[in-house]
Amino acid sequence: MCGIAGEIRFDGQFADARAVARMTERLAPRGPDSSGILAQGPVALGHRRLKIIDLSDKAAQPMADPHLDLSLVFNGCIYNYPELRKELEEKGYSFFSHGDTEVILKAFHAWGAECVKRFHGMFAFAILDRRDGSVTLARDRFGIKPLYLAETGQRLRFASSLPALLDAGDVDTGIDPAALHNYMSFHAVVPAPRTILSGVRKLPPATVRRIEADGTSRETRYWSAEYARREAHAELTADDWRDRVLEALRLAVRRRMVSDVPVGVLLSGGVDSSMIVGLLAEQGQKDLMTFSIGFEGANGEKGDEFVYSDLIAKHFATDHHQIFVPSADLMGALPDTIAAMSEPMVSYDNIGFFLLSREVSKHIKVVQSGQGADEVFGGYHWYPPLAGSNDVVSDYARVFFDRPHETLARQLSPEWLAQTDASREFVAAHLMQAGAETPVDRALRLDSEIMLVDDPVKRVDNMTMAWGLEARVPFLDHELVELAATIPPEHKLAQGGKGVLKEAARQVVPSAVIDRKKGYFPVPQLKYIQGPYLDMVRDALSSQAARERGLFQQAYLDTLFADPTAHITPLRGSELWQVALLEMWLQTNNI
């Protein structure tokens, strides 16, 4: 787990190593253990390292193999690297290090860009092939590892965070109206390749991009799950599916134990993280550290779920750390939390994961986390209403979107409103693609491939890596997801959602954490904005920078200021927090 950056020139000039150095320095929290820069003519690569596997300097990056004429910067972890290394050794390759980074280099030489299909893991990497001057960029199947791009006709820069690209300079920081529409309508999800800024794009998940020395390039999507039933599964019972899910999740958790440092768990007390704890204990992991966080309540809403996390910690005798954040500490940490965001993200979970990661990083460098289970196994409340849908686009928009286009037209200033309903058009195109059998399948695919990437997964990566903490997500093991995609929706929707996963969990954890009401990462102060929080967001939205930008109609802002708690989105978010967070993020990044 690290931070990567680079520049590729197409105009015959040398790459700007100083710009790469600025980007690399901005990425220092992602890789606090060491850094390096490699500059070779039109290409410069930068790296910040977090030592997890092969702690020696032999695994330092950028990594160059002069015998293969390849150089690499890599962020992430390839969990099956020992097996791949053995296979490559049998093909005649020799190794000078003991980690996964060199395995990527050799795998690329042996199999070309197709090597990504062999990787079990999370990754974003750039490989310079000095034989022809090409650079290959790649991102893992679920975009767990980020890769941002800023491109002109003369060059392309890339980095693990958007603010790092800003530090390099010469970026178009204009607001992208279609992305703004996504942010306001599609629950703050801005799908790749867009970001909120016109001059920055994201390499989509499950994508390889090959860039030739002259600047021409080609993108290839190398993976997607098929959301359809298989004839071979026709006779499988609910118990059969339960057993298959349990075995696949056991393997996913076991894969993510590979490390040369201890691995802990972010334990919310829900079924997902509790199951990870149980499976790690089942694997025999000793002295397992678990971590939970809670906040002060507000407006009658409780701010922690310690009763359930404590139950799991006691049941499995973990080394448990319970972290409580008073309101005063929460307010003080908000500026740094916003600064840690690669893109504006409205979920209250951000502050929770930021503060939790701060404490966890004092103890260990690697954790497993439960993100992805709801999107993969149908845990959200908007899936059951789609089961009998005859118009999945309209029905999905009704249960997920924060506001329709018509309402947005009364909230955004006219010059910032996209000419068409950009969010609904995007969602419609994705939902109606071939490869998903039922309306629920279509929604699960959309959420797994799009929403998950640019909301929960991005949130966890940004907040953990702000403290040099690596988060691994076993529910996004691609073989587990491929299995789940074939399960009939009724097994997922059972028991109020995630039925098949809950049945698997009953084999591992106490039923008390399974049969409870679904919980979220509660931060009530940011949902019911009052007192100093209201002063903070009012100041941001009334500032000179906000007035000059003029994103929102003043009448709309005045309505929000007058009664913030009356304006909650269908997905239980604060409208005032949503608009204020965007403005605060822009100001934090001097935009």
Coordinates of N, CA and C in Angstrom, one line a residue, residues 311-393:
L311 N -19.6 -7.2 22.1 CA -20.0 -8.6 22.1 C -19.1 -9.5 21.3
I312 N -18.8 -9.0 20.1 CA -17.9 -9.8 19.2 C -16.5 -9.9 19.8
A313 N -16.0 -8.8 20.3 CA -14.7 -8.7 20.8 C -14.5 -9.7 22.0
K314 N -15.6 -9.7 22.8 CA -15.5 -10.7 24.0 C -15.7 -12.1 23.5
H315 N -16.5 -12.4 22.5 CA -16.8 -13.7 22.1 C -15.5 -14.4 21.5
F316 N -14.7 -13.5 20.8 CA -13.5 -14.1 20.1 C -12.3 -13.7 20.8
A317 N -12.4 -13.1 22.0 CA -11.3 -12.7 22.9 C -10.2 -11.9 22.1
T318 N -10.7 -10.9 21.4 CA -9.7 -10.1 20.7 C -9.1 -9.0 21.6
D319 N -8.0 -8.5 21.1 CA -7.4 -7.3 21.8 C -8.1 -6.1 21.3
H320 N -9.2 -5.7 22.0 CA -10.1 -4.7 21.5 C -9.8 -3.3 21.9
H321 N -10.0 -2.4 21.0 CA -9.8 -1.0 21.3 C -11.1 -0.2 21.0
Q322 N -11.7 0.4 22.0 CA -12.9 1.2 21.8 C -12.6 2.7 21.9
I323 N -12.9 3.4 20.8 CA -12.5 4.8 20.7 C -13.8 5.6 20.7
F324 N -13.9 6.5 21.7 CA -15.1 7.5 21.7 C -14.6 8.9 21.4
V325 N -15.3 9.5 20.5 CA -14.9 10.9 20.1 C -15.9 11.9 20.6
P326 N -15.5 12.8 21.5 CA -16.4 13.8 21.9 C -16.7 14.8 20.8
S327 N -17.7 15.6 20.9 CA -18.1 16.5 19.9 C -17.0 17.5 19.6
A328 N -16.3 18.0 20.7 CA -15.2 19.0 20.5 C -14.1 18.4 19.6
D329 N -13.8 17.2 19.8 CA -12.7 16.5 19.0 C -13.2 16.4 17.5
L330 N -14.4 16.1 17.4 CA -15.0 15.9 16.0 C -14.9 17.2 15.2
M331 N -15.2 18.3 15.8 CA -15.2 19.6 15.1 C -13.7 19.9 14.7
G332 N -12.8 19.6 15.6 CA -11.4 19.9 15.4 C -10.8 19.1 14.3
A333 N -11.3 17.9 14.1 CA -10.7 17.0 13.1 C -11.3 17.2 11.7
L334 N -12.4 17.9 11.6 CA -13.1 18.0 10.3 C -12.2 18.6 9.2
P335 N -11.4 19.7 9.5 CA -10.6 20.3 8.4 C -9.6 19.3 7.8
D336 N -9.0 18.5 8.7 CA -8.0 17.5 8.2 C -8.7 16.3 7.5
T337 N -9.9 16.0 7.9 CA -10.7 15.0 7.2 C -11.0 15.4 5.8
I338 N -11.4 16.6 5.6 CA -11.7 17.2 4.3 C -10.5 17.2 3.4
A339 N -9.3 17.6 4.1 CA -8.1 17.7 3.3 C -7.6 16.3 2.9
A340 N -8.1 15.2 3.6 CA -7.7 13.9 3.2 C -8.5 13.3 2.0
M341 N -9.6 14.0 1.6 CA -10.4 13.5 0.6 C -9.8 13.8 -0.8
S342 N -9.7 12.8 -1.6 CA -9.3 13.0 -3.0 C -10.4 13.7 -3.8
E343 N -11.6 13.5 -3.4 CA -12.8 14.1 -4.0 C -13.8 14.4 -2.9
P344 N -14.7 15.4 -3.1 CA -15.7 15.7 -2.1 C -16.6 14.5 -1.8
M345 N -16.6 14.0 -0.6 CA -17.4 12.8 -0.2 C -18.3 13.2 1.0
V346 N -19.6 13.0 0.9 CA -20.5 13.6 1.9 C -20.8 12.6 3.0
S347 N -20.5 11.3 2.9 CA -20.8 10.4 3.9 C -20.2 10.7 5.2
Y348 N -21.0 10.6 6.3 CA -20.6 10.9 7.6 C -19.5 9.9 8.0
D349 N -19.4 8.7 7.4 CA -18.4 7.7 7.7 C -17.0 8.3 7.5
N350 N -16.8 9.3 6.7 CA -15.5 9.8 6.5 C -14.8 10.2 7.8
I351 N -15.4 11.0 8.6 CA -14.8 11.5 9.8 C -14.6 10.3 10.7
G352 N -15.5 9.3 10.7 CA -15.3 8.1 11.6 C -14.1 7.3 11.2
F353 N -14.0 7.1 9.9 CA -12.8 6.3 9.4 C -11.5 7.1 9.6
F354 N -11.6 8.4 9.4 CA -10.4 9.2 9.6 C -9.9 9.1 11.0
L355 N -10.8 9.3 12.0 CA -10.3 9.3 13.4 C -10.0 7.9 13.9
L356 N -10.8 6.9 13.4 CA -10.5 5.5 13.7 C -9.1 5.1 13.2
S357 N -8.8 5.5 11.9 CA -7.6 5.2 11.3 C -6.4 5.8 12.0
R358 N -6.6 7.0 12.5 CA -5.6 7.7 13.3 C -5.2 6.9 14.5
E359 N -6.2 6.3 15.2 CA -5.8 5.5 16.4 C -5.3 4.2 16.0
V360 N -5.9 3.5 15.0 CA -5.4 2.2 14.6 C -4.0 2.2 14.2
S361 N -3.6 3.3 13.4 CA -2.2 3.4 12.9 C -1.2 3.5 14.0
K362 N -1.6 3.8 15.2 CA -0.6 3.8 16.3 C -0.3 2.4 16.8
H363 N -1.0 1.4 16.3 CA -0.8 0.0 16.7 C -0.4 -0.9 15.6
I364 N -1.0 -0.8 14.4 CA -0.7 -1.7 13.3 C -0.8 -1.0 12.0
K365 N -0.4 -1.7 10.9 CA -0.4 -1.1 9.6 C -1.4 -1.7 8.6
V366 N -2.0 -2.8 9.0 CA -2.9 -3.5 8.1 C -4.2 -3.9 8.8
V367 N -5.4 -3.6 8.2 CA -6.6 -4.1 8.7 C -7.5 -4.7 7.6
Q368 N -8.4 -5.5 8.0 CA -9.5 -6.0 7.1 C -10.7 -5.3 7.5
S369 N -11.6 -5.0 6.5 CA -12.8 -4.2 6.7 C -13.9 -4.8 5.9
G370 N -15.1 -4.4 6.3 CA -16.3 -5.1 5.7 C -17.0 -4.4 4.6
Q371 N -16.3 -3.4 3.9 CA -17.0 -2.8 2.8 C -17.3 -3.7 1.7
G372 N -18.4 -3.5 1.0 CA -18.8 -4.2 -0.2 C -19.9 -5.3 0.1
A373 N -20.1 -5.7 1.3 CA -21.0 -6.8 1.5 C -22.4 -6.4 1.1
D374 N -22.8 -5.1 1.4 CA -24.2 -4.7 1.1 C -24.4 -4.6 -0.4
E375 N -23.4 -4.2 -1.1 CA -23.6 -4.1 -2.6 C -23.5 -5.4 -3.3
V376 N -22.8 -6.3 -2.7 CA -22.6 -7.7 -3.3 C -23.7 -8.6 -2.9
F377 N -24.2 -8.5 -1.7 CA -25.2 -9.4 -1.2 C -26.6 -8.8 -1.0
G378 N -26.8 -7.6 -1.4 CA -28.2 -7.0 -1.4 C -28.6 -6.6 0.0
G379 N -27.8 -5.8 0.7 CA -28.1 -5.4 2.0 C -28.8 -4.1 2.2
Y380 N -28.9 -3.3 1.1 CA -29.5 -2.0 1.2 C -31.1 -2.0 1.1
H381 N -31.7 -1.0 1.7 CA -33.2 -1.0 1.7 C -33.8 -0.8 0.3
W382 N -33.0 -0.3 -0.6 CA -33.6 0.1 -1.9 C -33.7 -1.1 -2.9
Y383 N -33.1 -2.3 -2.5 CA -33.2 -3.4 -3.4 C -34.6 -4.1 -3.4
P384 N -35.2 -4.4 -2.2 CA -36.5 -5.1 -2.3 C -37.5 -4.4 -3.1
P385 N -37.7 -3.1 -3.1 CA -38.7 -2.5 -4.0 C -38.5 -2.7 -5.5
L386 N -37.3 -3.1 -5.9 CA -37.0 -3.3 -7.3 C -37.3 -4.7 -7.7
A387 N -37.6 -5.6 -6.8 CA -37.8 -7.0 -7.2 C -38.9 -7.2 -8.2
G388 N -39.9 -6.4 -8.2 CA -41.0 -6.6 -9.2 C -41.1 -5.4 -10.2
S389 N -40.0 -4.7 -10.3 CA -40.0 -3.5 -11.1 C -40.2 -3.7 -12.6
N390 N -41.1 -2.9 -13.2 CA -41.2 -2.9 -14.6 C -40.5 -1.7 -15.3
D391 N -39.9 -0.9 -14.5 CA -39.2 0.3 -15.0 C -38.0 0.5 -14.0
V392 N -37.0 -0.3 -14.1 CA -35.9 -0.3 -13.1 C -35.2 1.1 -13.1
V393 N -35.1 1.8 -14.2 CA -34.4 3.1 -14.2 C -35.2 4.1 -13.3

